[in-house]
Each structure stands twice: as C-alpha cells, then as structure tokens.
PDB file of C-alpha atoms in Angstrom:
ATOM      1  CA  MET J1173     -42.470   6.926   3.711  1.00  0.00           C
ATOM      2  CA  THR J1174     -43.324  10.533   2.410  1.00  0.00           C
ATOM      3  CA  ALA J1175     -42.190  13.868   3.798  1.00  0.00           C
ATOM      4  CA  ALA J1176     -46.173  14.332   4.848  1.00  0.00           C
ATOM      5  CA  ASP J1177     -45.419  10.809   6.856  1.00  0.00           C
ATOM      6  CA  ILE J1178     -42.617  12.000   8.133  1.00  0.00           C
ATOM      7  CA  LEU J1179     -43.797  15.183   9.830  1.00  0.00           C
ATOM      8  CA  GLY J1180     -46.717  13.424  10.990  1.00  0.00           C
ATOM      9  CA  TYR J1181     -44.833  10.970  12.985  1.00  0.00           C
ATOM     10  CA  ALA J1182     -42.126  14.273  14.232  1.00  0.00           C
ATOM     11  CA  ALA J1183     -45.470  15.932  15.271  1.00  0.00           C
ATOM     12  CA  GLY J1184     -46.668  13.180  17.163  1.00  0.00           C
ATOM     13  CA  ALA J1185     -43.423  12.235  19.161  1.00  0.00           C
ATOM     14  CA  LEU J1186     -43.355  15.990  20.071  1.00  0.00           C
ATOM     15  CA  THR J1187     -47.249  15.919  20.968  1.00  0.00           C
ATOM     16  CA  ALA J1188     -46.763  13.263  23.842  1.00  0.00           C
ATOM     17  CA  PHE J1189     -44.054  15.142  25.659  1.00  0.00           C
ATOM     18  CA  THR J1190     -46.307  18.334  25.533  1.00  0.00           C
ATOM     19  CA  PHE J1191     -47.117  18.111  29.188  1.00  0.00           C
ATOM     20  CA  LEU J1192     -43.653  16.994  30.478  1.00  0.00           C
ATOM     21  CA  PRO J1193     -42.153  20.636  31.448  1.00  0.00           C
ATOM     22  CA  GLN J1194     -45.503  21.186  33.229  1.00  0.00           C
ATOM     23  CA  VAL J1195     -45.447  18.029  35.558  1.00  0.00           C
ATOM     24  CA  LEU J1196     -41.541  18.870  35.934  1.00  0.00           C
ATOM     25  CA  LYS J1197     -42.026  22.198  37.163  1.00  0.00           C
ATOM     26  CA  THR J1198     -45.021  21.431  39.187  1.00  0.00           C
ATOM     27  CA  TRP J1199     -42.929  18.655  40.770  1.00  0.00           C
ATOM     28  CA  LYS J1200     -40.187  20.590  41.269  1.00  0.00           C
ATOM     29  CA  GLU J1201     -41.794  24.173  42.841  1.00  0.00           C
ATOM     30  CA  LYS J1202     -44.496  22.488  44.383  1.00  0.00           C
ATOM     31  CA  SER J1203     -47.288  24.941  43.559  1.00  0.00           C
ATOM     32  CA  ALA J1204     -50.074  24.288  41.226  1.00  0.00           C
ATOM     33  CA  LYS J1205     -52.327  26.988  42.416  1.00  0.00           C
ATOM     34  CA  ASP J1206     -52.413  28.821  38.880  1.00  0.00           C
ATOM     35  CA  ILE J1207     -53.111  25.259  36.837  1.00  0.00           C
ATOM     36  CA  SER J1208     -56.690  24.679  35.541  1.00  0.00           C
ATOM     37  CA  LEU J1209     -57.838  21.520  37.113  1.00  0.00           C
ATOM     38  CA  TYR J1210     -60.056  21.102  34.213  1.00  0.00           C
ATOM     39  CA  MET J1211     -57.879  21.669  31.665  1.00  0.00           C
ATOM     40  CA  PHE J1212     -56.286  18.578  32.273  1.00  0.00           C
ATOM     41  CA  VAL J1213     -59.421  16.521  33.330  1.00  0.00           C
ATOM     42  CA  ILE J1214     -60.584  17.612  29.937  1.00  0.00           C
ATOM     43  CA  ALA J1215     -57.328  16.246  28.389  1.00  0.00           C
ATOM     44  CA  PHE J1216     -57.452  12.965  30.605  1.00  0.00           C
ATOM     45  CA  VAL J1217     -60.876  12.181  28.791  1.00  0.00           C
ATOM     46  CA  ASN J1218     -59.891  13.165  26.008  1.00  0.00           C
ATOM     47  CA  GLU J1219     -56.679  10.562  25.739  1.00  0.00           C
ATOM     48  CA  ILE J1220     -59.104   7.765  26.842  1.00  0.00           C
ATOM     49  CA  MET J1221     -61.457   8.881  23.845  1.00  0.00           C
ATOM     50  CA  TRP J1222     -58.157   8.870  21.466  1.00  0.00           C
ATOM     51  CA  LEU J1223     -56.948   5.485  22.762  1.00  0.00           C
ATOM     52  CA  ILE J1224     -59.670   3.688  22.253  1.00  0.00           C
ATOM     53  CA  TYR J1225     -59.932   5.330  18.625  1.00  0.00           C
ATOM     54  CA  GLY J1226     -56.411   4.143  18.339  1.00  0.00           C
ATOM     55  CA  VAL J1227     -57.258   0.578  18.962  1.00  0.00           C
ATOM     56  CA  MET J1228     -60.319   0.574  17.018  1.00  0.00           C
ATOM     57  CA  ILE J1229     -58.604   1.739  13.950  1.00  0.00           C
ATOM     58  CA  ASP J1230     -55.315  -0.112  14.803  1.00  0.00           C
ATOM     59  CA  ASN J1231     -52.853   2.662  14.928  1.00  0.00           C
ATOM     60  CA  TRP J1232     -50.033   2.401  17.223  1.00  0.00           C
ATOM     61  CA  VAL J1233     -49.033   6.291  16.986  1.00  0.00           C
ATOM     62  CA  ILE J1234     -52.049   7.317  18.454  1.00  0.00           C
ATOM     63  CA  ILE J1235     -52.293   4.799  21.074  1.00  0.00           C
ATOM     64  CA  LEU J1236     -48.645   5.526  22.329  1.00  0.00           C
ATOM     65  CA  THR J1237     -48.827   9.013  21.935  1.00  0.00           C
ATOM     66  CA  ASN J1238     -52.081   8.926  24.055  1.00  0.00           C
ATOM     67  CA  ALA J1239     -51.047   6.632  26.675  1.00  0.00           C
ATOM     68  CA  VAL J1240     -47.894   8.887  27.478  1.00  0.00           C
ATOM     69  CA  MET J1241     -50.070  11.924  27.458  1.00  0.00           C
ATOM     70  CA  LEU J1242     -52.882  10.168  29.445  1.00  0.00           C
ATOM     71  CA  VAL J1243     -50.188   9.309  32.137  1.00  0.00           C
ATOM     72  CA  MET J1244     -48.876  12.706  32.341  1.00  0.00           C
ATOM     73  CA  SER J1245     -52.584  14.295  32.797  1.00  0.00           C
ATOM     74  CA  ALA J1246     -53.004  11.892  35.641  1.00  0.00           C
ATOM     75  CA  ILE J1247     -49.855  12.987  37.264  1.00  0.00           C
ATOM     76  CA  MET J1248     -50.936  16.718  37.021  1.00  0.00           C
ATOM     77  CA  ILE J1249     -54.175  16.077  38.189  1.00  0.00           C
ATOM     78  CA  MET J1250     -52.656  14.477  41.511  1.00  0.00           C
ATOM     79  CA  LEU J1251     -49.939  17.279  41.454  1.00  0.00           C
ATOM     80  CA  LYS J1252     -52.781  19.954  41.318  1.00  0.00           C
ATOM     81  CA  PHE J1253     -54.841  18.232  44.187  1.00  0.00           C
ATOM     82  CA  LYS J1254     -51.534  17.933  46.009  1.00  0.00           C
ATOM     83  CA  TYR J1255     -49.926  21.347  45.820  1.00  0.00           C
ATOM     84  CA  ASN J1256     -53.240  23.604  45.089  1.00  0.00           C
ATOM     85  CA  HIS J1257     -52.797  25.819  48.107  1.00  0.00           C
ATOM     86  CA  GLN J1258     -49.276  26.125  48.106  1.00  0.00           C
TER      87      GLN J1258
ATOM     88  CA  MET X1492     -69.603   7.020   8.577  1.00  0.00           C
ATOM     89  CA  THR X1493     -68.217   4.149  11.323  1.00  0.00           C
ATOM     90  CA  ALA X1494     -68.272   4.363  15.171  1.00  0.00           C
ATOM     91  CA  ALA X1495     -64.398   4.951  14.977  1.00  0.00           C
ATOM     92  CA  ASP X1496     -65.202   8.203  12.404  1.00  0.00           C
ATOM     93  CA  ILE X1497     -67.775   9.550  15.091  1.00  0.00           C
ATOM     94  CA  LEU X1498     -65.390   8.675  18.003  1.00  0.00           C
ATOM     95  CA  GLY X1499     -62.355  10.326  16.009  1.00  0.00           C
ATOM     96  CA  TYR X1500     -64.226  13.602  15.321  1.00  0.00           C
ATOM     97  CA  ALA X1501     -65.863  13.935  18.569  1.00  0.00           C
ATOM     98  CA  ALA X1502     -61.996  13.254  20.147  1.00  0.00           C
ATOM     99  CA  GLY X1503     -60.686  15.871  17.747  1.00  0.00           C
ATOM    100  CA  ALA X1504     -63.015  18.513  18.678  1.00  0.00           C
ATOM    101  CA  LEU X1505     -62.758  17.765  22.375  1.00  0.00           C
ATOM    102  CA  THR X1506     -58.964  18.421  21.804  1.00  0.00           C
ATOM    103  CA  ALA X1507     -59.404  21.795  20.543  1.00  0.00           C
ATOM    104  CA  PHE X1508     -60.704  22.909  23.497  1.00  0.00           C
ATOM    105  CA  THR X1509     -58.186  21.425  26.032  1.00  0.00           C
ATOM    106  CA  PHE X1510     -56.462  24.596  26.912  1.00  0.00           C
ATOM    107  CA  LEU X1511     -59.678  26.935  27.029  1.00  0.00           C
ATOM    108  CA  PRO X1512     -59.993  26.310  30.883  1.00  0.00           C
ATOM    109  CA  GLN X1513     -56.314  27.265  31.448  1.00  0.00           C
ATOM    110  CA  VAL X1514     -56.777  30.761  29.035  1.00  0.00           C
ATOM    111  CA  LEU X1515     -60.009  31.417  31.194  1.00  0.00           C
ATOM    112  CA  LYS X1516     -58.332  30.953  34.369  1.00  0.00           C
ATOM    113  CA  THR X1517     -55.597  32.547  33.564  1.00  0.00           C
ATOM    114  CA  TRP X1518     -56.814  35.760  32.117  1.00  0.00           C
ATOM    115  CA  LYS X1519     -59.806  36.102  35.295  1.00  0.00           C
ATOM    116  CA  GLU X1520     -56.868  35.522  37.890  1.00  0.00           C
ATOM    117  CA  LYS X1521     -54.336  37.303  36.208  1.00  0.00           C
ATOM    118  CA  SER X1522     -51.756  34.990  37.923  1.00  0.00           C
ATOM    119  CA  ALA X1523     -49.194  32.581  35.775  1.00  0.00           C
ATOM    120  CA  LYS X1524     -46.553  31.761  38.050  1.00  0.00           C
ATOM    121  CA  ASP X1525     -47.193  28.325  38.171  1.00  0.00           C
ATOM    122  CA  ILE X1526     -47.637  27.754  34.471  1.00  0.00           C
ATOM    123  CA  SER X1527     -44.659  26.177  32.349  1.00  0.00           C
ATOM    124  CA  LEU X1528     -43.765  28.551  29.463  1.00  0.00           C
ATOM    125  CA  TYR X1529     -42.074  25.555  27.870  1.00  0.00           C
ATOM    126  CA  MET X1530     -45.528  23.547  27.711  1.00  0.00           C
ATOM    127  CA  PHE X1531     -47.038  26.403  25.980  1.00  0.00           C
ATOM    128  CA  VAL X1532     -43.784  26.878  23.643  1.00  0.00           C
ATOM    129  CA  ILE X1533     -43.365  23.240  22.626  1.00  0.00           C
ATOM    130  CA  ALA X1534     -47.468  23.045  21.700  1.00  0.00           C
ATOM    131  CA  PHE X1535     -47.275  26.525  19.763  1.00  0.00           C
ATOM    132  CA  VAL X1536     -44.407  24.656  17.776  1.00  0.00           C
ATOM    133  CA  ASN X1537     -45.985  21.474  17.456  1.00  0.00           C
ATOM    134  CA  GLU X1538     -49.069  22.697  16.265  1.00  0.00           C
ATOM    135  CA  ILE X1539     -47.404  24.965  13.495  1.00  0.00           C
ATOM    136  CA  MET X1540     -46.147  21.424  12.658  1.00  0.00           C
ATOM    137  CA  TRP X1541     -49.626  19.804  12.881  1.00  0.00           C
ATOM    138  CA  LEU X1542     -51.074  22.324  10.811  1.00  0.00           C
ATOM    139  CA  ILE X1543     -48.334  22.014   7.952  1.00  0.00           C
ATOM    140  CA  TYR X1544     -49.010  18.205   8.108  1.00  0.00           C
ATOM    141  CA  GLY X1545     -53.118  18.970   7.998  1.00  0.00           C
ATOM    142  CA  VAL X1546     -52.309  21.062   5.095  1.00  0.00           C
ATOM    143  CA  MET X1547     -49.989  18.282   3.147  1.00  0.00           C
ATOM    144  CA  ILE X1548     -52.817  15.552   3.473  1.00  0.00           C
ATOM    145  CA  ASP X1549     -55.456  18.094   3.207  1.00  0.00           C
ATOM    146  CA  ASN X1550     -57.352  16.948   6.497  1.00  0.00           C
ATOM    147  CA  TRP X1551     -59.595  19.666   7.289  1.00  0.00           C
ATOM    148  CA  VAL X1552     -60.179  18.349  10.939  1.00  0.00           C
ATOM    149  CA  ILE X1553     -56.438  18.417  11.612  1.00  0.00           C
ATOM    150  CA  ILE X1554     -56.227  21.892  10.263  1.00  0.00           C
ATOM    151  CA  LEU X1555     -59.057  23.465  12.142  1.00  0.00           C
ATOM    152  CA  THR X1556     -57.973  21.663  15.746  1.00  0.00           C
ATOM    153  CA  ASN X1557     -54.591  22.742  15.513  1.00  0.00           C
ATOM    154  CA  ALA X1558     -55.534  26.388  14.406  1.00  0.00           C
ATOM    155  CA  VAL X1559     -58.086  26.546  17.533  1.00  0.00           C
ATOM    156  CA  MET X1560     -54.802  25.121  19.687  1.00  0.00           C
ATOM    157  CA  LEU X1561     -52.222  27.194  18.022  1.00  0.00           C
ATOM    158  CA  VAL X1562     -54.335  30.575  18.993  1.00  0.00           C
ATOM    159  CA  MET X1563     -54.834  29.416  22.714  1.00  0.00           C
ATOM    160  CA  SER X1564     -51.045  28.502  23.143  1.00  0.00           C
ATOM    161  CA  ALA X1565     -50.194  32.057  21.761  1.00  0.00           C
ATOM    162  CA  ILE X1566     -52.453  33.617  23.951  1.00  0.00           C
ATOM    163  CA  MET X1567     -50.913  31.218  27.211  1.00  0.00           C
ATOM    164  CA  ILE X1568     -47.618  32.677  25.849  1.00  0.00           C
ATOM    165  CA  MET X1569     -48.469  36.273  26.045  1.00  0.00           C
ATOM    166  CA  LEU X1570     -50.739  35.434  29.309  1.00  0.00           C
ATOM    167  CA  LYS X1571     -47.417  34.000  31.207  1.00  0.00           C
ATOM    168  CA  PHE X1572     -45.215  36.788  30.114  1.00  0.00           C
ATOM    169  CA  LYS X1573     -47.508  39.705  31.487  1.00  0.00           C
ATOM    170  CA  TYR X1574     -49.039  37.888  34.631  1.00  0.00           C
ATOM    171  CA  ASN X1575     -45.639  35.630  35.506  1.00  0.00           C
ATOM    172  CA  HIS X1576     -44.753  37.525  38.685  1.00  0.00           C
ATOM    173  CA  GLN X1577     -48.269  38.078  40.051  1.00  0.00           C
TER     174      GLN X1577
END
C-alpha cells in the first residue's frame, strides 16, 4: 500500500462522516430553518449515483462511504421538513 | 469511455456543486445559526486531503472537484462566523 493509498482511504473515511455534525446539531436543537434542503437533495441523488458507480466498478470504499452519506442525507432531509419552522 | 466512466464523471461534477445551494441560501438570508461549523471544517480539512491525493495520483477530476468544494467550504465557514447570531 502506497502513501497515496493510505491518504485516499483516510480521506474517504473522513468524507463519510462530513454530515454527522450537522445531523447531531439539527437533531439536538430541533431547528433547521437555515439549512438548505436542496443541498441535501443534491447530495442524496449524488450518493445514489456514486453507489451505482461503486457497484459497477466493484469498489467497496466508494460503496461504503456513499452508503453512510446516503443515510445521513436522508436523515437531514427528514429533519429539514420536521424542524423547518422552528 | 465506458458507462461507468460517464457515470463517475457525472457524479463527480455534481459533487462539486453540493454546497452551492447552502452558500447561496446563507448569503441571501444572512442567517447561519442552524448551520454546523464542524461540518464545514471537516469538509475543508477533508478537501485538502483529497487535493493532495489528487495531485499524488495525478487525477484532475479529483483535483478540480475538491478545489471547488474547498472554496465553497471556506465561504461557508466565513458566512457561519459572520451570520451566526442573526
């Protein structure tokens, strides 16, 4: 495994959890007025594309990273609708 | 170019603009109270990792995608500090 490989895996692992602080903050504060719905809708659609791509090229790093992000985007979309006006 | 390649490029192009709706919304509404600072700090650090990885493996799709996201994350961090209490 090269230094580039290690950096790529580390970057991928961190990417998977990018949305986690937002999910936790919105969950806790029950306020999502300032959150862009479109951002998470774009992310949701985009992660489905990445998942299909990951399956097509049989790359488990892409599949797992985007499966985590897909779930978090779905949660954020639900939280946005639930807490939009608070 | 295979179908997987085309899907990968399309997914990468869409990824680059994931943060754009949030940047525009926060810019326009001047309110960032509900935004997670940590999310965009993680994204910022993560995109620097991806940029270095892209340079190491000489992949321009990774370099360009993450350069766009790095700029948008930096803008969101500035907007968060500017409009946190409004």
